[in-house]
XYZ file of C-alpha atoms in Angstrom:
750
model
C 38.036 -41.845 27.745
C 35.223 -39.320 27.051
C 37.342 -37.767 24.287
C 37.615 -41.195 22.645
C 33.850 -41.678 22.848
C 33.308 -38.239 21.292
C 35.685 -39.100 18.483
C 33.834 -42.394 17.847
C 30.470 -40.604 17.835
C 31.808 -38.077 15.341
C 33.198 -40.860 13.136
C 29.817 -42.649 13.103
C 27.967 -39.398 12.399
C 30.269 -38.612 9.476
C 29.130 -41.807 7.695
C 25.490 -41.741 8.855
C 22.908 -41.712 6.094
C 20.993 -38.465 5.753
C 17.270 -38.445 5.018
C 16.267 -37.600 1.448
C 16.065 -33.909 0.478
C 12.273 -33.711 0.702
C 12.368 -35.151 4.242
C 15.044 -32.621 5.269
C 12.767 -29.819 4.195
C 9.768 -31.386 5.941
C 11.596 -31.723 9.235
C 12.801 -28.128 9.153
C 9.379 -26.765 8.276
C 7.660 -28.973 10.879
C 9.702 -27.273 13.604
C 8.967 -23.821 12.161
C 12.588 -23.158 11.224
C 13.553 -20.972 8.284
C 16.439 -21.651 5.930
C 18.146 -18.555 7.319
C 17.944 -19.891 10.880
C 19.457 -23.240 9.897
C 22.181 -21.539 7.868
C 23.002 -19.247 10.776
C 23.270 -22.142 13.238
C 25.553 -24.138 10.920
C 27.533 -21.054 9.846
C 26.914 -21.594 6.133
C 25.238 -19.536 3.439
C 21.511 -19.602 2.898
C 21.971 -20.953 -0.633
C 23.998 -23.862 0.784
C 21.128 -25.083 2.956
C 18.745 -24.518 0.058
C 20.938 -26.790 -2.082
C 20.916 -29.521 0.575
C 17.129 -29.486 0.731
C 16.739 -29.534 -3.050
C 19.227 -32.359 -3.595
C 21.492 -30.242 -5.730
C 24.393 -30.607 -3.288
C 25.227 -32.736 -0.249
C 26.734 -31.454 3.004
C 30.400 -32.176 3.760
C 32.264 -32.293 7.082
C 32.354 -30.572 9.431
C 28.916 -29.074 8.670
C 27.581 -32.508 7.703
C 27.975 -33.859 11.232
C 26.043 -30.962 12.774
C 23.384 -31.085 10.059
C 22.901 -34.833 10.578
C 22.534 -34.290 14.310
C 19.914 -31.563 13.722
C 17.891 -33.775 11.386
C 18.140 -36.704 13.798
C 16.741 -34.606 16.654
C 13.944 -33.261 14.473
C 13.065 -36.767 13.289
C 12.566 -37.795 16.922
C 10.189 -34.866 17.442
C 8.343 -35.190 14.125
C 8.341 -38.798 12.880
C 7.056 -39.300 9.371
C 3.368 -40.219 9.215
C 2.953 -43.720 7.700
C 1.117 -43.993 4.419
C -2.356 -45.292 5.327
C -2.605 -47.122 1.999
C 0.518 -49.119 2.773
C -0.680 -50.320 6.149
C -2.371 -53.684 6.532
C -5.343 -53.420 8.869
C -6.036 -56.435 11.120
C -8.997 -58.592 10.159
C -12.203 -57.496 11.876
C -12.639 -60.855 13.610
C -9.137 -60.847 15.103
C -9.068 -58.567 18.149
C -5.958 -56.699 19.144
C -4.041 -58.151 22.109
C -5.087 -56.697 25.422
C -1.668 -55.115 25.891
C -2.099 -52.961 22.740
C -4.059 -49.729 22.521
C -4.823 -47.559 19.559
C -2.969 -44.265 19.643
C -3.974 -41.382 17.325
C -1.312 -40.256 14.909
C 0.600 -37.182 16.095
C -0.642 -33.881 14.704
C 1.978 -32.461 12.391
C 2.529 -28.714 12.758
C 1.630 -26.864 9.568
C 4.577 -25.149 7.914
C 4.296 -21.387 7.964
C 4.377 -21.341 4.163
C 0.889 -22.907 4.010
C -0.630 -19.867 5.700
C -2.068 -17.814 2.843
C -1.919 -14.073 2.574
C -5.176 -12.313 1.820
C -5.439 -11.800 -1.929
C -8.957 -10.507 -2.208
C -11.500 -8.438 -0.331
C -11.995 -9.558 3.250
C -15.082 -8.343 5.032
C -14.647 -6.542 8.311
C -16.853 -9.157 9.971
C -14.633 -11.940 8.653
C -11.550 -10.282 10.129
C -13.250 -9.800 13.490
C -14.435 -13.421 13.709
C -11.195 -15.050 12.535
C -9.769 -17.662 14.944
C -7.131 -16.409 17.329
C -3.612 -16.838 16.064
C -1.416 -18.493 18.661
C 1.823 -17.527 16.923
C 3.614 -14.279 17.476
C 2.820 -11.704 14.774
C 6.293 -11.904 13.299
C 6.337 -15.705 13.214
C 2.875 -15.899 11.716
C 3.793 -13.586 8.875
C 7.153 -15.135 7.982
C 6.649 -18.087 5.624
C 9.236 -20.830 5.779
C 11.542 -20.537 2.755
C 11.357 -23.192 0.063
C 13.317 -24.078 -3.048
C 11.927 -25.077 -6.373
C 13.371 -26.483 -9.543
C 12.917 -24.941 -12.952
C 14.021 -26.372 -16.289
C 17.220 -24.351 -15.890
C 17.900 -24.843 -12.201
C 19.246 -28.408 -12.528
C 17.215 -29.604 -9.541
C 15.454 -32.750 -10.760
C 12.692 -34.233 -8.697
C 11.982 -31.224 -6.527
C 8.296 -30.969 -5.696
C 6.593 -27.749 -6.755
C 4.302 -26.180 -4.193
C 2.125 -23.095 -4.238
C 4.122 -20.041 -3.176
C 3.274 -18.470 0.135
C 0.717 -15.762 -0.248
C -1.521 -17.648 -2.656
C -4.797 -19.192 -1.501
C -4.830 -22.959 -1.418
C -6.051 -24.372 -4.701
C -6.127 -20.955 -6.366
C -2.597 -20.792 -7.815
C -2.445 -19.920 -11.502
C 0.098 -22.352 -12.993
C 1.417 -19.543 -15.196
C 2.498 -17.610 -12.091
C 3.167 -20.370 -9.594
C 6.448 -18.780 -8.476
C 4.795 -15.543 -7.397
C 4.524 -12.004 -8.770
C 8.176 -10.991 -8.565
C 11.747 -11.970 -7.863
C 14.801 -10.219 -6.430
C 17.801 -11.108 -8.597
C 21.149 -11.329 -6.824
C 24.567 -12.901 -7.379
C 26.186 -15.156 -4.762
C 29.525 -16.877 -5.316
C 29.187 -16.348 -9.037
C 25.720 -17.895 -9.196
C 22.723 -15.745 -10.180
C 19.771 -16.447 -7.914
C 16.182 -15.213 -7.990
C 14.545 -14.803 -4.566
C 10.782 -15.138 -4.838
C 7.791 -14.887 -2.508
C 7.663 -17.470 0.284
C 11.417 -18.051 0.474
C 11.586 -19.709 -2.946
C 15.030 -19.469 -4.618
C 15.518 -20.127 -8.337
C 18.726 -20.596 -10.298
C 19.048 -18.066 -13.128
C 21.048 -19.246 -16.147
C 20.874 -15.915 -18.025
C 24.241 -14.379 -18.937
C 22.901 -11.073 -20.306
C 19.946 -8.797 -19.700
C 18.119 -9.824 -22.910
C 18.459 -13.485 -21.948
C 17.268 -12.634 -18.414
C 14.105 -11.139 -19.899
C 13.640 -14.217 -22.095
C 14.113 -16.554 -19.125
C 11.643 -14.567 -17.043
C 8.890 -14.847 -19.637
C 9.508 -18.449 -20.689
C 10.669 -20.299 -17.601
C 10.467 -18.268 -14.385
C 6.657 -18.517 -14.067
C 6.409 -15.080 -12.509
C 3.436 -12.733 -12.677
C 0.097 -12.119 -11.045
C -3.463 -13.010 -12.108
C -5.736 -10.182 -13.188
C -7.662 -8.350 -10.479
C -10.904 -8.032 -12.428
C -12.787 -9.916 -15.123
C -11.977 -7.728 -18.138
C -8.478 -6.913 -16.895
C -5.144 -8.498 -17.736
C -2.526 -10.282 -15.642
C 0.293 -8.262 -14.123
C 3.653 -8.448 -15.845
C 6.493 -10.105 -13.919
C 8.691 -7.796 -11.863
C 12.439 -8.282 -11.456
C 14.248 -6.380 -8.712
C 17.965 -6.072 -9.510
C 20.467 -5.794 -6.668
C 23.787 -4.013 -7.127
C 25.511 -7.355 -7.672
C 23.008 -8.204 -10.399
C 23.514 -4.805 -12.023
C 27.253 -5.445 -12.205
C 26.690 -8.925 -13.638
C 24.498 -7.583 -16.435
C 26.629 -4.549 -17.269
C 24.524 -1.820 -15.688
C 25.782 0.962 -13.385
C 25.121 0.450 -9.676
C 24.281 4.144 -9.244
C 23.205 6.943 -11.542
C 25.207 10.058 -12.223
C 23.717 13.446 -11.346
C 22.826 13.990 -14.996
C 21.191 10.559 -15.245
C 19.226 11.173 -12.048
C 17.891 14.438 -13.464
C 16.944 12.698 -16.713
C 15.507 9.713 -14.824
C 17.274 7.231 -17.114
C 20.587 6.041 -18.474
C 21.596 7.265 -21.968
C 19.948 5.573 -24.937
C 23.392 4.720 -26.267
C 24.294 2.543 -23.273
C 25.672 -0.868 -24.274
C 22.910 -2.769 -22.439
C 20.212 -0.835 -24.301
C 21.986 -1.719 -27.547
C 21.901 -5.398 -26.497
C 18.151 -5.149 -25.934
C 17.660 -3.456 -29.302
C 19.608 -6.153 -31.140
C 17.391 -8.773 -29.447
C 14.255 -6.924 -30.675
C 13.269 -5.695 -27.207
C 11.844 -2.213 -26.739
C 11.637 0.301 -23.896
C 8.741 2.586 -23.064
C 9.039 6.347 -23.580
C 10.426 6.877 -20.097
C 13.489 4.827 -21.114
C 15.738 2.712 -18.929
C 15.299 4.223 -15.482
C 14.594 3.049 -11.931
C 11.323 1.467 -13.119
C 12.033 0.213 -16.638
C 9.581 -1.724 -18.801
C 11.055 -4.035 -21.462
C 8.637 -5.428 -24.035
C 7.901 -6.689 -27.497
C 4.651 -5.754 -29.261
C 1.883 -8.130 -28.206
C 0.853 -10.890 -30.592
C -2.837 -11.469 -30.175
C -3.566 -11.956 -26.465
C 0.053 -12.844 -25.645
C 1.931 -10.057 -23.863
C 5.709 -10.036 -23.679
C 6.660 -7.519 -21.038
C 8.936 -7.527 -17.989
C 9.308 -4.686 -15.518
C 12.549 -3.918 -13.711
C 12.899 -2.269 -10.314
C 16.366 -0.964 -9.425
C 16.559 0.030 -5.737
C 20.053 1.533 -5.943
C 18.681 3.980 -8.547
C 16.133 5.185 -5.955
C 13.251 3.116 -7.294
C 12.119 2.530 -3.702
C 11.793 6.055 -2.333
C 12.755 5.919 1.382
C 9.880 8.299 2.207
C 7.451 5.543 1.268
C 9.525 2.340 1.432
C 11.731 3.075 4.449
C 15.006 1.155 4.280
C 13.659 -1.505 1.898
C 16.410 -0.758 -0.616
C 19.037 -1.831 1.942
C 17.397 -5.158 2.826
C 19.015 -8.488 1.868
C 17.426 -10.140 -1.195
C 15.225 -12.615 0.694
C 13.843 -9.930 3.017
C 13.270 -7.514 0.135
C 11.385 -10.235 -1.734
C 9.211 -10.710 1.343
C 8.402 -6.992 1.643
C 7.635 -6.439 -2.040
C 5.943 -9.830 -2.356
C 3.603 -9.144 0.560
C 2.699 -5.779 -0.945
C 2.193 -7.313 -4.387
C 0.034 -10.147 -3.090
C -2.170 -7.924 -0.969
C -2.299 -4.798 -3.142
C -0.794 -5.402 -6.599
C 2.598 -5.833 -8.218
C 4.275 -2.407 -7.955
C 4.230 -0.526 -11.248
C 6.452 2.378 -10.217
C 6.269 4.749 -7.276
C 3.545 4.200 -4.697
C 1.581 7.032 -6.348
C 1.813 5.372 -9.761
C 0.826 2.037 -8.225
C -2.190 3.635 -6.543
C -3.353 4.982 -9.895
C -2.636 1.705 -11.709
C -4.697 -0.160 -9.111
C -7.732 1.939 -10.060
C -7.295 0.977 -13.704
C -6.619 -2.692 -12.913
C -9.891 -2.922 -10.995
C -11.847 -0.983 -13.653
C -10.172 -1.662 -17.021
C -11.280 0.857 -19.661
C -12.001 -1.778 -22.330
C -13.209 -5.352 -22.497
C -13.330 -8.132 -25.055
C -16.466 -9.092 -26.975
C -17.041 -11.852 -29.510
C -17.528 -10.753 -33.102
C -20.895 -12.004 -34.331
C -19.604 -12.574 -37.858
C -16.238 -14.224 -37.258
C -16.651 -15.521 -33.703
C -13.252 -14.051 -32.792
C -12.666 -11.902 -29.750
C -12.109 -8.181 -30.261
C -12.099 -5.009 -28.201
C -15.550 -3.594 -27.500
C -16.495 -0.322 -29.164
C -17.761 1.094 -25.873
C -16.000 1.521 -22.552
C -16.338 -1.015 -19.767
C -19.291 -0.087 -17.517
C -18.086 1.641 -14.352
C -14.703 2.588 -15.823
C -13.296 5.925 -16.978
C -12.884 4.677 -20.547
C -9.836 4.843 -22.798
C -10.023 8.497 -23.822
C -9.057 11.434 -21.595
C -11.763 13.873 -20.547
C -11.105 17.582 -20.123
C -12.014 19.016 -16.754
C -14.325 21.982 -16.193
C -12.636 25.421 -16.093
C -12.986 25.893 -12.307
C -11.503 22.404 -11.746
C -8.445 23.145 -13.890
C -5.132 23.985 -12.212
C -3.336 27.124 -13.310
C -1.781 26.799 -16.760
C -4.298 24.225 -18.043
C -5.206 24.749 -21.708
C -8.989 24.910 -20.999
C -8.317 28.281 -19.363
C -7.054 29.734 -22.642
C -10.602 30.277 -23.846
C -11.475 32.412 -20.812
C -9.275 35.284 -21.974
C -7.813 35.890 -18.504
C -4.990 38.437 -18.108
C -1.529 36.870 -18.178
C -0.781 37.246 -14.470
C -4.346 36.916 -13.236
C -4.723 35.006 -9.962
C -8.018 33.183 -9.759
C -9.978 33.409 -6.512
C -12.518 31.031 -4.917
C -15.284 32.229 -7.257
C -13.169 31.145 -10.256
C -11.289 28.117 -9.020
C -12.151 25.010 -7.018
C -10.131 24.987 -3.763
C -10.779 21.570 -2.216
C -7.709 20.767 -0.143
C -6.911 19.084 3.176
C -7.010 21.052 6.429
C -4.145 23.215 7.647
C -5.728 25.195 10.493
C -4.758 26.255 14.008
C -5.797 28.826 16.601
C -4.419 30.259 19.861
C -5.306 28.317 22.990
C -7.879 29.710 25.390
C -7.088 30.482 29.041
C -9.011 27.385 30.105
C -7.004 25.196 27.718
C -3.748 26.634 29.043
C -4.649 25.356 32.524
C -4.656 21.801 31.172
C -1.401 19.915 31.048
C -1.300 18.026 27.759
C -1.869 18.316 24.038
C -3.104 15.013 22.555
C -3.030 14.290 18.835
C -5.475 11.918 17.126
C -4.847 10.598 13.614
C -7.562 9.165 11.358
C -6.631 5.774 9.891
C -6.592 5.710 6.078
C -8.545 8.975 6.092
C -8.464 9.509 2.327
C -9.309 5.878 1.678
C -12.319 6.168 3.973
C -13.256 9.383 2.163
C -13.266 7.499 -1.149
C -15.441 4.651 0.117
C -18.969 4.833 -1.262
C -18.340 8.175 -2.954
C -20.115 8.742 -6.295
C -17.717 10.331 -8.778
C -18.050 11.408 -12.376
C -17.154 8.872 -15.055
C -17.636 11.126 -18.078
C -17.576 14.702 -19.252
C -19.044 17.575 -17.207
C -22.241 19.344 -18.206
C -22.485 23.104 -17.612
C -25.738 24.119 -15.887
C -26.925 27.571 -14.777
C -29.047 28.025 -11.617
C -29.223 24.293 -10.855
C -31.172 22.751 -7.998
C -28.637 21.160 -5.670
C -28.644 17.361 -5.617
C -26.372 15.810 -2.944
C -26.212 12.561 -4.933
C -24.941 14.187 -8.126
C -21.140 14.563 -8.485
C -19.944 17.906 -9.716
C -18.608 21.354 -8.903
C -21.036 24.010 -7.650
C -20.759 27.793 -7.435
C -22.624 28.711 -4.257
C -22.434 31.215 -1.397
C -21.973 29.461 1.973
C -20.962 32.529 3.966
C -24.302 32.466 5.797
C -23.558 29.149 7.525
C -23.027 29.980 11.217
C -21.122 27.321 13.157
C -22.418 28.749 16.442
C -25.845 27.347 15.651
C -25.880 24.070 13.720
C -27.867 20.906 13.394
C -26.315 17.743 14.854
C -28.497 14.861 13.791
C -32.043 16.139 14.235
C -31.244 18.595 17.044
C -30.043 22.192 16.831
C -27.081 22.861 19.153
C -25.220 25.976 20.253
C -21.432 25.912 19.867
C -18.575 28.392 20.129
C -18.077 28.906 16.406
C -14.920 30.968 16.973
C -13.132 27.840 18.221
C -14.065 25.726 15.202
C -12.515 25.665 11.724
C -14.875 26.324 8.852
C -15.617 23.094 6.963
C -15.660 24.986 3.672
C -12.042 26.175 3.355
C -8.700 24.387 3.853
C -7.426 27.164 6.140
C -10.617 27.037 8.208
C -11.603 30.632 7.391
C -15.277 31.470 6.998
C -16.226 32.083 3.336
C -16.882 35.685 2.367
C -18.923 35.114 -0.796
C -19.670 32.701 -3.643
C -17.078 29.979 -4.218
C -16.726 26.698 -6.079
C -17.211 23.532 -4.020
C -17.399 19.806 -4.659
C -20.690 18.045 -3.929
C -19.745 16.683 -0.441
C -18.950 20.185 0.830
C -22.272 21.673 -0.312
C -24.156 18.631 1.014
C -22.590 19.190 4.446
C -23.901 22.759 4.530
C -27.383 21.293 4.090
C -26.664 18.716 6.790
C -25.792 21.518 9.220
C -29.289 22.903 8.635
C -28.741 25.654 6.060
C -30.241 26.236 2.621
C -27.974 26.297 -0.408
C -28.727 27.979 -3.747
C -26.090 27.357 -6.427
C -25.912 29.799 -9.299
C -23.790 27.640 -11.618
C -22.491 24.095 -11.765
C -20.528 21.589 -13.821
C -22.310 18.277 -13.257
C -21.487 14.703 -14.200
C -24.622 12.734 -14.954
C -22.541 9.685 -15.923
C -21.262 8.663 -12.514
C -20.648 5.717 -10.215
C -18.764 4.492 -7.161
C -15.546 4.063 -9.101
C -13.272 3.934 -6.043
C -15.141 1.343 -3.962
C -13.113 -1.664 -5.156
C -9.897 0.344 -4.873
C -10.687 1.254 -1.284
C -11.698 -2.318 -0.407
C -8.485 -3.785 -1.806
C -6.311 -1.327 0.108
C -8.387 -1.613 3.290
C -8.056 -5.387 3.317
C -4.309 -5.150 2.696
C -3.965 -2.668 5.551
C -6.047 -4.683 8.028
C -4.355 -7.985 7.160
C -0.885 -6.493 7.627
C -1.841 -4.726 10.864
C -3.258 -8.030 12.138
C 0.109 -9.661 11.386
C 1.636 -6.934 13.558
C -0.728 -7.770 16.413
C -3.291 -4.997 15.902
C -6.714 -6.478 15.142
C -10.186 -5.023 14.719
C -11.704 -6.592 17.842
C -9.527 -4.903 20.477
C -10.909 -2.779 23.291
C -9.739 0.879 23.370
C -7.191 0.088 26.089
C -5.896 -3.018 24.299
C -5.760 -1.131 21.005
C -3.531 1.577 22.491
C -1.301 -1.126 23.989
C -1.100 -3.011 20.686
C -0.241 0.156 18.781
C 2.603 1.005 21.158
C 5.737 0.079 19.219
C 3.883 -2.124 16.723
C 6.335 -1.272 13.952
C 9.213 -2.782 15.916
C 7.545 -6.207 16.076
C 8.294 -6.798 12.423
C 10.161 -3.947 10.723
C 9.642 -5.520 7.298
C 5.861 -5.561 7.628
C 5.939 -2.013 8.980
C 7.478 -1.033 5.623
C 4.485 -2.639 3.906
C 2.105 -0.580 6.076
C 3.900 2.646 5.140
C 3.777 1.720 1.453
C 0.049 0.924 1.593
C -0.756 4.298 3.153
C 1.477 6.059 0.628
C -0.320 4.228 -2.191
C -3.633 5.680 -1.012
C -2.470 9.277 -0.689
C -0.257 9.131 -3.753
C -2.964 7.577 -5.913
C -5.419 10.343 -5.007
C -2.785 13.024 -5.608
C -1.856 11.522 -8.974
C -5.376 12.244 -10.222
C -4.202 15.862 -10.644
C -0.569 15.404 -11.642
C 1.128 18.660 -12.616
C 3.747 19.133 -15.366
C 7.119 17.611 -14.505
C 9.622 19.511 -16.588
C 9.037 18.265 -20.134
C 9.679 21.799 -21.467
C 6.111 22.694 -20.579
C 4.751 26.252 -20.920
C 1.513 27.584 -19.377
C -1.425 27.043 -21.694
C 0.059 23.912 -23.287
C -0.957 20.326 -22.646
C 1.337 18.106 -20.615
C 1.810 14.353 -20.690
C -0.471 13.474 -17.757
C -3.472 15.093 -19.489
C -3.520 12.228 -21.984
C -4.479 9.753 -19.268
C -8.146 8.905 -18.640
C -7.182 8.884 -14.960
C -6.185 12.567 -14.976
C -9.294 13.641 -13.087
C -8.914 16.621 -10.736
C -12.663 16.517 -10.046
C -12.362 13.040 -8.489
C -9.413 14.174 -6.387
C -11.379 17.226 -5.215
C -14.398 15.097 -4.275
C -12.282 12.676 -2.197
C -10.475 15.477 -0.365
C -13.760 17.320 0.198
C -15.384 14.250 1.719
C -12.334 13.477 3.859
C -12.305 17.013 5.274
C -16.062 16.926 5.895
C -15.830 13.534 7.630
C -13.282 14.968 10.051
C -15.278 18.154 10.679
C -18.401 16.115 11.410
C -16.516 14.257 14.160
C -15.149 17.534 15.527
C -18.652 19.056 15.755
C -20.170 16.013 17.452
C -17.292 15.880 19.915
C -17.706 19.598 20.708
C -21.478 19.282 21.131
C -21.097 16.402 23.577
C -17.955 17.381 25.554
C -17.481 21.128 25.058
C -13.937 20.454 23.826
C -12.610 22.138 20.677
C -9.494 21.398 18.601
C -6.487 23.695 18.789
C -4.993 22.480 15.494
C -5.960 20.334 12.504
C -3.579 19.165 9.783
C -4.938 16.931 7.042
C -6.077 13.834 8.990
C -4.606 14.789 12.393
C -6.438 16.800 15.071
C -4.982 18.107 18.360
C -6.883 18.777 21.601
C -5.864 20.121 25.020
C -6.519 17.445 27.661
C -5.992 16.790 31.347
C -4.105 13.552 30.710
C -1.623 12.255 28.113
C -3.802 9.440 26.736
C -6.603 9.634 24.166
C -8.728 7.967 26.856
C -8.346 11.176 28.874
C -9.953 13.006 25.980
C -12.482 10.754 24.274
C -15.864 10.047 25.918
C -16.499 6.324 26.378
C -19.515 4.934 28.213
C -19.357 1.243 29.137
C -16.647 0.841 26.526
C -18.769 2.426 23.801
C -17.646 5.629 22.039
C -19.697 8.693 21.215
C -21.823 7.820 18.136
C -20.466 9.631 15.109
C -17.490 10.981 17.072
C -13.895 9.835 17.435
C -13.428 6.132 18.092
C -10.160 4.333 18.769
C -9.510 1.394 16.465
C -7.564 0.116 13.491
C -10.364 0.275 10.912
C -10.265 3.067 8.293
C -12.058 6.162 9.574
C -11.309 5.339 13.222
C -8.473 7.070 15.055
C -5.184 6.181 16.673
C -2.903 8.075 19.036
C -0.653 10.333 16.979
C 1.352 11.738 19.889
C 1.283 13.755 23.104
C 3.183 16.876 24.119
C 2.689 19.295 26.990
C 0.732 22.543 26.773
C 3.906 24.260 27.981
C 5.761 22.862 24.956
C 3.058 24.228 22.651
C 3.175 27.710 24.122
C 6.975 27.784 24.086
C 7.318 26.859 20.398
C 4.631 29.370 19.408
C 6.416 32.052 21.400
C 9.775 31.055 19.920
C 8.483 31.508 16.376
C 6.220 34.420 17.341
C 3.306 32.526 15.788
C 0.251 32.217 18.082
C -1.476 30.052 15.476
C 1.486 27.784 14.607
C 0.019 24.437 13.588
C 1.025 22.134 16.445
C -0.446 19.099 14.672
C 2.597 19.108 12.406
C 4.923 18.388 15.345
C 2.723 16.615 17.881
C 4.243 13.209 17.105
C 7.820 13.849 18.227
C 7.819 17.488 19.358
C 10.357 18.588 16.736
C 9.596 22.010 15.235
C 11.642 23.550 12.417
C 11.572 26.788 10.469
C 9.886 24.881 7.646
C 6.995 24.036 9.986
C 6.495 27.748 10.464
C 6.445 28.341 6.721
C 9.896 29.961 6.625
């Protein structure tokens, strides 16, 4: 009998009316379900469920029965809220019967897609005082997917909503579908996966028509990041299936990889040429830009990202290239919304972010015609449109400014001729007392180079050569000065002179930690630190930049806010106690592997952007003494790079000195932004002095904010001594291997 009842129930369900498409979507979102979860439960494709919710298609048995049952259950949990305007309120003089009571309407859960991503600077105080999120980090950061109609998607009546990641009420209608889309092919249909789970139908049959559709109908792009700037061009990420559909190779040959592009005679490039589209000088490579010359203020440009051509370097993007389209759109979309739409590698994007925040030119209104035109002067606070040659000591070997010095052909410049501002790579043998301890604990400074850029005055114009200058710590430049007299055994910490064991400390003035032996070129932060330690400085020569400003402040703020917002999504917030912070950091990347990719990309954008300020020749048939392509950029500024690295190294040394003065503990190794100490226990709490939960002022402090430190790793002292003995290197830099304990010949410089 029960089998008969089941058959009757199934028969009734097969003819039951389904709610309208918009209500199907509402019910799913109200329960916090994603399209992927529903598709997985019903054993159908994601696009199938998306079609049901958009009204493009209707479910058929047997999936229809299960789908109807799901919607019926959800409708019981989340009944539709009546329209207040349609209700007839009882007259005031007619009381309700005594058996009736007024019941407040049920609170509808907010769909995850309404939770905006941070798109602008967020103050540290605002992050710390934000209300506690009751969702798990992964759930809070995963917006519920949506579908949206376009003129070509054949989905009439679908309601258009702001994509996830955009602040409520702040969506630019030109870019309402987000900054980018991942283009894929499923069952013969070309689909564009956008931010927030949005899926668009793509009618384009060729690459030229895909570019046309993107600019005219897709509504992709990103608003400008600063007043005089310009909006970001839309980005299309092409999967292997999309490459095949549009006649492009899924992988590059060895020759094409070396060239960084496919041949100019490729059939797809010919299609673009016939349609009057152009490519930039770098051609059709992993990051291709397709454009037509701008007409007035209207730009026509689309950028392509091709993961299978190694556009997403696994060193900086992890396994992003292997993600399914929807997940890849989430990773790149989160990065684009919080940082900017990627413009190439993370290094290129870091450099482009500087320019986007400080555009070199701006529009002014012509007094005679009233029309807008480009200003004759650069935008205040920017680097301008024209490249500026560096000073001779700031120039890397082979730079054309060195030609005038008449140096011998194979001359190697020393510190008195060349500016050596680089990150730390220093280590020393352990003392007998340190060998009696059990552990080596590594501390890593969060966003160290970003923190070094924050508030740093840098030159905006050309250098001025000055002889016998009076040192000014507020004036950016390069100074020739002798700092060999600075004795780290007797230094000033704050207002007090303290005695330290200088032999156990790295020098703050050289990357290798060696004490200077005579005059050398230094950036302003390095010379200022010598004064801070209590010693007089007397430069004999300098190249100074009187036109200067805090060019990198907005860049740092944008990246800091992106980093903190993403770490908060992973459960690591700024208000945690030291113990809770260490707990939150333990395995945080596994809570949401996709967001952990975003974190890696943000940090790579910082380091890569700083490094790109002194980009070296990359093939191009370059010969020493000739100019190379990067020199034509206003953002080729080795002096700015040197100042940031100098300040980052000094910031770390200042913490090391204060820690030594207070605890008597000295580092055994320092590598860039990582420092290693011998300790009695395996935790940073066994090393760092905390009193009533408060850290040593000016010393190392555990936390997620830039400039604070996290636990890099712990190994045993026995491990450290064994690897140094194995490689016969008493000063092997253990900071390089403290994270996982793996030491290779490359770590020993072999």
